Short mmCIF file of C-alpha atoms in Angstrom, two decimals:
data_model
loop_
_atom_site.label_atom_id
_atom_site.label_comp_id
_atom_site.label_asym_id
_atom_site.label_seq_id
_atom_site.Cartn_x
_atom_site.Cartn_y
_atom_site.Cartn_z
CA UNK A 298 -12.44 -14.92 4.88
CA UNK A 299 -11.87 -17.35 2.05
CA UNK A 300 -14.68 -16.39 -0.46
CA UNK A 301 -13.11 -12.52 -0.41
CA UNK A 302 -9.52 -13.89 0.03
CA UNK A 303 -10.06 -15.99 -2.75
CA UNK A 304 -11.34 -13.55 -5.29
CA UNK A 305 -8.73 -11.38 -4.66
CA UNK A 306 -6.45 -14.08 -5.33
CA UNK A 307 -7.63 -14.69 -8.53
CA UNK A 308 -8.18 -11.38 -9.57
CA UNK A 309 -4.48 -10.45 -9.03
CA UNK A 310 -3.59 -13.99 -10.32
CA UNK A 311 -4.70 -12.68 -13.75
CA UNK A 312 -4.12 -9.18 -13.72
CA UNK A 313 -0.38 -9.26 -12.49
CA UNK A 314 1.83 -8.70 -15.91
CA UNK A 315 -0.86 -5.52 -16.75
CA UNK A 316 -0.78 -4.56 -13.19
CA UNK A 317 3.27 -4.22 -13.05
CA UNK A 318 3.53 -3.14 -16.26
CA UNK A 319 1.78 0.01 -15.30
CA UNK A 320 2.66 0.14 -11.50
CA UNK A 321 6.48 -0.55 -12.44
CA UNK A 322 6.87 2.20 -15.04
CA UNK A 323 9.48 4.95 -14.24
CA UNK A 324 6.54 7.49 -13.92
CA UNK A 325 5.01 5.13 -10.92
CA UNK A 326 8.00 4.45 -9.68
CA UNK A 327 9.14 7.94 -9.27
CA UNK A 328 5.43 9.04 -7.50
CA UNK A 329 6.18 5.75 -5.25
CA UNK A 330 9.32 6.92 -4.28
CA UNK A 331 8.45 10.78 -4.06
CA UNK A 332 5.01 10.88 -2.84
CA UNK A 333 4.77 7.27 -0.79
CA UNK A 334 7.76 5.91 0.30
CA UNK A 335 9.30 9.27 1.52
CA UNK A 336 6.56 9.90 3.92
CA UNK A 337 6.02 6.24 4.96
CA UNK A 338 9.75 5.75 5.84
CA UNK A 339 10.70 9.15 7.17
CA UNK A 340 12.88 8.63 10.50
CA UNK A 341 13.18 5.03 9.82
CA UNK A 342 16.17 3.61 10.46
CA UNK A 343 15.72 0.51 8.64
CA UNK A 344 19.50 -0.88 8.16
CA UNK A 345 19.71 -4.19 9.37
CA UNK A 346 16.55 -4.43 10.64
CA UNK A 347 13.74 -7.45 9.83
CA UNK A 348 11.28 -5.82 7.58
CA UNK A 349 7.95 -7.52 6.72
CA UNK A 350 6.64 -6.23 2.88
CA UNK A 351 2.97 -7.38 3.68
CA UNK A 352 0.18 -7.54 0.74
CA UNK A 353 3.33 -6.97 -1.32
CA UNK A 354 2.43 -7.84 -5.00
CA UNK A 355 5.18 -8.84 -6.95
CA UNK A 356 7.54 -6.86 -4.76
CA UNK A 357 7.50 -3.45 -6.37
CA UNK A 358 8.45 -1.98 -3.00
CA UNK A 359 11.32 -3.81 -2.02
CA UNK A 360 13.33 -2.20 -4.08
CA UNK A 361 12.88 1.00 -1.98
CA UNK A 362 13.53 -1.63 1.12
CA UNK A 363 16.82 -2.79 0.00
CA UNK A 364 18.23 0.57 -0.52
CA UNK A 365 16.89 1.90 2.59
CA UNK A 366 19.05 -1.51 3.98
CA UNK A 367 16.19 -3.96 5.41
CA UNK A 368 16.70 -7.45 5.44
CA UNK A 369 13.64 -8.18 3.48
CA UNK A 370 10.63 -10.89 3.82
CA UNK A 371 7.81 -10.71 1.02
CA UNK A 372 4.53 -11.53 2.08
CA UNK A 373 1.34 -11.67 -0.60
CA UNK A 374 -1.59 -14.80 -0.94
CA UNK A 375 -1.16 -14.82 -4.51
CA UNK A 376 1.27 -17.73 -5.87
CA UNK A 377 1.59 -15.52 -9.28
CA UNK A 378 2.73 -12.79 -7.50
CA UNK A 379 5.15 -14.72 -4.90
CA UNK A 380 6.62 -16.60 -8.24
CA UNK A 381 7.24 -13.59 -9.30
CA UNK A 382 9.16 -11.77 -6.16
CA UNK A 383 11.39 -15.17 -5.94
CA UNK A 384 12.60 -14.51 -9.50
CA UNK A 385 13.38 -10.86 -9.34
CA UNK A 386 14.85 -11.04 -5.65
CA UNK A 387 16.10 -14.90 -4.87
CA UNK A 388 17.79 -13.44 -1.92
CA UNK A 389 14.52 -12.61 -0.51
CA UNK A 390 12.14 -14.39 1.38
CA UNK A 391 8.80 -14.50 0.13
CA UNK A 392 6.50 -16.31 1.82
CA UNK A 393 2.49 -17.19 -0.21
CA UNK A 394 0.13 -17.21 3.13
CA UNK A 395 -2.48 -14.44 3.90
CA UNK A 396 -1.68 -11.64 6.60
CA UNK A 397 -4.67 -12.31 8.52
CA UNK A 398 -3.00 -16.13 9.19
CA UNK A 399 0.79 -15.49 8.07
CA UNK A 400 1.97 -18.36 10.22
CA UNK A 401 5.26 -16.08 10.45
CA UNK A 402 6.55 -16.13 14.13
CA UNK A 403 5.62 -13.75 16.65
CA UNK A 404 7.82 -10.64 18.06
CA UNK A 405 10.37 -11.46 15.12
CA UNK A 406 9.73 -8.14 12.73
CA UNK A 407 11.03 -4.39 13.51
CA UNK A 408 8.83 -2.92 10.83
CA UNK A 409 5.77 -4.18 8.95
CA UNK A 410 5.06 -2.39 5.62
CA UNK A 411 2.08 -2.42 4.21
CA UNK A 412 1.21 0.00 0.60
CA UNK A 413 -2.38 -0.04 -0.71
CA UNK A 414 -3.68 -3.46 0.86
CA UNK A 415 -5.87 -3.59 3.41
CA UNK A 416 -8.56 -1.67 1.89
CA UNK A 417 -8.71 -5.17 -0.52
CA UNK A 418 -9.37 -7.12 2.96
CA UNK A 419 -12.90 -6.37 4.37
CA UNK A 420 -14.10 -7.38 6.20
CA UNK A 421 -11.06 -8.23 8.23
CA UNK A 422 -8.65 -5.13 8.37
CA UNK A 423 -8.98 -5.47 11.96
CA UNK A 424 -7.55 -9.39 12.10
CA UNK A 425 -4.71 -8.22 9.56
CA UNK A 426 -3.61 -5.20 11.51
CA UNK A 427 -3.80 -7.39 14.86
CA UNK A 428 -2.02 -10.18 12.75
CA UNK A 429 0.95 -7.32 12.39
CA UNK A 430 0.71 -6.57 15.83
CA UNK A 431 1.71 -10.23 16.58
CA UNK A 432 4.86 -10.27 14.35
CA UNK A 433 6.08 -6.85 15.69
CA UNK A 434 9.11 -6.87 18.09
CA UNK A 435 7.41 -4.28 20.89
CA UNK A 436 8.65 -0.57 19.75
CA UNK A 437 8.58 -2.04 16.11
CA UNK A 438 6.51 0.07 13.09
CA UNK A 439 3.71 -0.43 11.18
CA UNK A 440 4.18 1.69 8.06
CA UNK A 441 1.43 1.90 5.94
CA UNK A 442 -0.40 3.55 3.16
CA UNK A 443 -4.22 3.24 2.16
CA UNK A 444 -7.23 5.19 0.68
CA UNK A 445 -9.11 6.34 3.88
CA UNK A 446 -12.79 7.18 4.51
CA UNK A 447 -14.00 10.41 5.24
CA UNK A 448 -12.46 12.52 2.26
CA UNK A 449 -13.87 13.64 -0.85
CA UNK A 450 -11.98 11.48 -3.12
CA UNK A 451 -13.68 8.63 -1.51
CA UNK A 452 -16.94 9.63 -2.35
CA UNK A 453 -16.06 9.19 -6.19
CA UNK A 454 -13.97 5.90 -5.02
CA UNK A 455 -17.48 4.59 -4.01
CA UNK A 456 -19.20 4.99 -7.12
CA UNK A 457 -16.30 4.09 -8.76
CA UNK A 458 -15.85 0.61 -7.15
CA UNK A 459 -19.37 -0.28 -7.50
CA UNK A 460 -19.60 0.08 -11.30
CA UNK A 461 -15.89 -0.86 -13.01
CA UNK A 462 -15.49 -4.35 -12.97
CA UNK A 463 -11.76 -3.99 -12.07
CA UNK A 464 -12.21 -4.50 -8.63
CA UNK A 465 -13.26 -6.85 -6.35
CA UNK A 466 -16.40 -6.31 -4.39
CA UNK A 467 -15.17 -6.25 -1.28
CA UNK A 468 -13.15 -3.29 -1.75
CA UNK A 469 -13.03 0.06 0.16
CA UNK A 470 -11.53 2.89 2.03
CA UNK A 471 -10.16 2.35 5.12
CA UNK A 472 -11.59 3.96 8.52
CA UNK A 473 -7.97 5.03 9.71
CA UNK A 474 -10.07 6.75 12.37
CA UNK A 475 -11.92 3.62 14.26
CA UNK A 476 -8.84 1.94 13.73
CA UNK A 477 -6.91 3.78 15.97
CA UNK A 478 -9.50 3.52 18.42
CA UNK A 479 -9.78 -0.16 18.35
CA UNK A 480 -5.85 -0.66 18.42
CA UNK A 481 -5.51 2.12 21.27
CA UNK A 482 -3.08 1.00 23.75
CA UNK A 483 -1.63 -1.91 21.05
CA UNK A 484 -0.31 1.04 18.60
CA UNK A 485 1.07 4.54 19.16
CA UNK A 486 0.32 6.78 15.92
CA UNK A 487 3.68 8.61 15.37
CA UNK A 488 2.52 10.23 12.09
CA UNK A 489 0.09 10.07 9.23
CA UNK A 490 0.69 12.44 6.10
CA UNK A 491 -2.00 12.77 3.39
CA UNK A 492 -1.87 12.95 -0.65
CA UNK A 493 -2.61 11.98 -3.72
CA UNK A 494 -3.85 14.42 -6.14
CA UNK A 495 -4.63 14.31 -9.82
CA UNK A 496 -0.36 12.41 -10.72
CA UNK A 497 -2.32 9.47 -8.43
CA UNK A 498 -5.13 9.06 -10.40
CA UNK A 499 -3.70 9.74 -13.85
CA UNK A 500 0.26 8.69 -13.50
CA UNK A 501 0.09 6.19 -10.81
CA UNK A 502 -3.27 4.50 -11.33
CA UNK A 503 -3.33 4.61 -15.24
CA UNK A 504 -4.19 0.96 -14.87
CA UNK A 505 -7.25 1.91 -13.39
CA UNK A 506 -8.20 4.57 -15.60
CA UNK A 507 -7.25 2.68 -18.92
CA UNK A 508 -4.35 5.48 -19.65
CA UNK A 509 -2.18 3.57 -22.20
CA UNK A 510 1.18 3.16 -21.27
CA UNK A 511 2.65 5.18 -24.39
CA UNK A 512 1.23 8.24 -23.05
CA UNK A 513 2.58 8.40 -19.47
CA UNK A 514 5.80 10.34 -21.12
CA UNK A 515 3.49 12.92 -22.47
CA UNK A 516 1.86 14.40 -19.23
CA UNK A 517 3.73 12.65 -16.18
CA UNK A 518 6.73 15.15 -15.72
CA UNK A 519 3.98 18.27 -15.48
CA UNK A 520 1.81 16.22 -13.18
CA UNK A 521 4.18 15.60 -10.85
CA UNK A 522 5.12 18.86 -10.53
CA UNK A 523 1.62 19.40 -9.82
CA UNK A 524 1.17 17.07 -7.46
CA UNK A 525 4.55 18.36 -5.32
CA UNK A 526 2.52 22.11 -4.96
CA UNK A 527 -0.65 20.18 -3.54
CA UNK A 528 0.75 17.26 -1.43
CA UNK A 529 2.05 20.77 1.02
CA UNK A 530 -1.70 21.82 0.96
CA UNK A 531 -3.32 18.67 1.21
CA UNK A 532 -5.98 17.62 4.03
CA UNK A 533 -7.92 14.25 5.48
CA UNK A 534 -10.74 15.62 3.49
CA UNK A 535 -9.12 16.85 -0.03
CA UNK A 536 -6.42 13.71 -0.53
CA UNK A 537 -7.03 10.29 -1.93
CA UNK A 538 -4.76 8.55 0.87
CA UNK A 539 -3.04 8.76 4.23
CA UNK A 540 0.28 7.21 5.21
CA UNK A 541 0.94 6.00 8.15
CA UNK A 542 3.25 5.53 10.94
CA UNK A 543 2.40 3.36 14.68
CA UNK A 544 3.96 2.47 16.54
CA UNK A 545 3.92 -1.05 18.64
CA UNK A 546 3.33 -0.70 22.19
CA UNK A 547 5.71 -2.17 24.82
CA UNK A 548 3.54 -5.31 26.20
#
């Protein structure tokens, strides 16, 4: 684990002030919101209740958290990023370990929220998603979003990831399938929703695609729009990602 653990590490350790510039505009933060965080908390009733933010960055998504109510723990293995979390939200905890080994205690979480890691953790989705299992109360939720295999957007992803230098070389879709058959009888799947169309790749990934952040006025607002018509039409094999909801099983 540490040689892929590591690089992502340090690859987020220096990319973190260009990564939330353009992840923390108000064009990505309205697609979060609209297009991510409405699906992945829909019927949640998170007030009051111990929420995990695993793989969480410099805490983009805890805003949504907070006004949704959670009492809030940060989890991410980069120290740049967890620096950062403590000084936007000191009334936080944010804990620096890995998800795979979070050391957090067991049957203490009711949700577990996970946006856009795992695919950054192969080969070991399958400890991380049994790690989340552990913290779970039973009955608790695993909400989570990720690029999944199987679609047509991945087949570009693939290319993609093995040429631009951005990412890491461990990284890849997720098989949302095979997990669900490995974690039968651990998780319940309660629902999964796909999207991401082209306001994705070009408004919420304009880190990825070089789109300079002066421009994101320019063309957001129609893509969005655009993006609302075909998230209602969207498939496993047309979208770019799946979220999630399971459910932990009563031991």
């Amino acid at each position: 684990m540490a040689s892929s653990e590591d690089a992502q590490r340090a690859q987020y350790n220096a990319q973190i002030d260009e990564y939330d510039a353009h992840y923390d505009d108000p064009w990505s933060r309205e697609f979060r919101e609209r297009f991510v965080h409405a699906p992945l908390f829909d019927g949640l009733d998170l007030r009051g209740r111990r929420v995990l933010d695993a793989m969480s960055g410099s805490g983009l998504g805890i805003p949504a958290l907070l006004a949704r109510g959670a009492r809030v723990t940060g989890l991410d293995v980069s120290d740049a990023a967890i620096a950062a979390m403590r000084r936007r939200w000191p009334e936080i905890e944010a804990v620096c370990a890995s998800i795979t080994r979070s050391g957090l205690p067991s049957a203490h979480f009711d949700a577990a929220v996970v946006v856009g890691g795992l695919h950054h953790l192969h080969p070991h989705v399958e400890e991380a998603v049994a790690e989340i299992h552990r913290i779970l109360v039973p009955g608790g939720t695993f909400a989570f979003m990720e690029p999944h295999t199987g679609s047509l957007p991945d087949v570009l992803r693939r290319i993609w990831y093995r040429y631009d230098r951005l990412f890491v070389d461990n990284e890849a879709a997720v098989d949302i399938a095979g997990l669900r058959q490995r974690f039968a009888g651990r998780f319940t799947v309660v629902r999964e929703h796909y999207g991401g169309g082209p306001a994705f790749l070009l408004v919420f990934n304009s880190m990825v695609f070089r789109i300079p952040l002066a421009a994101k006025p320019w063309y957001s607002p129609a893509m969005l729009r655009l993006e609302d018509w075909l998230t209602r039409r969207m498939s496993a094999r047309t979208a770019c990602f799946v979220v999630c909801q399971w459910r932990k099983d009563q031991p």
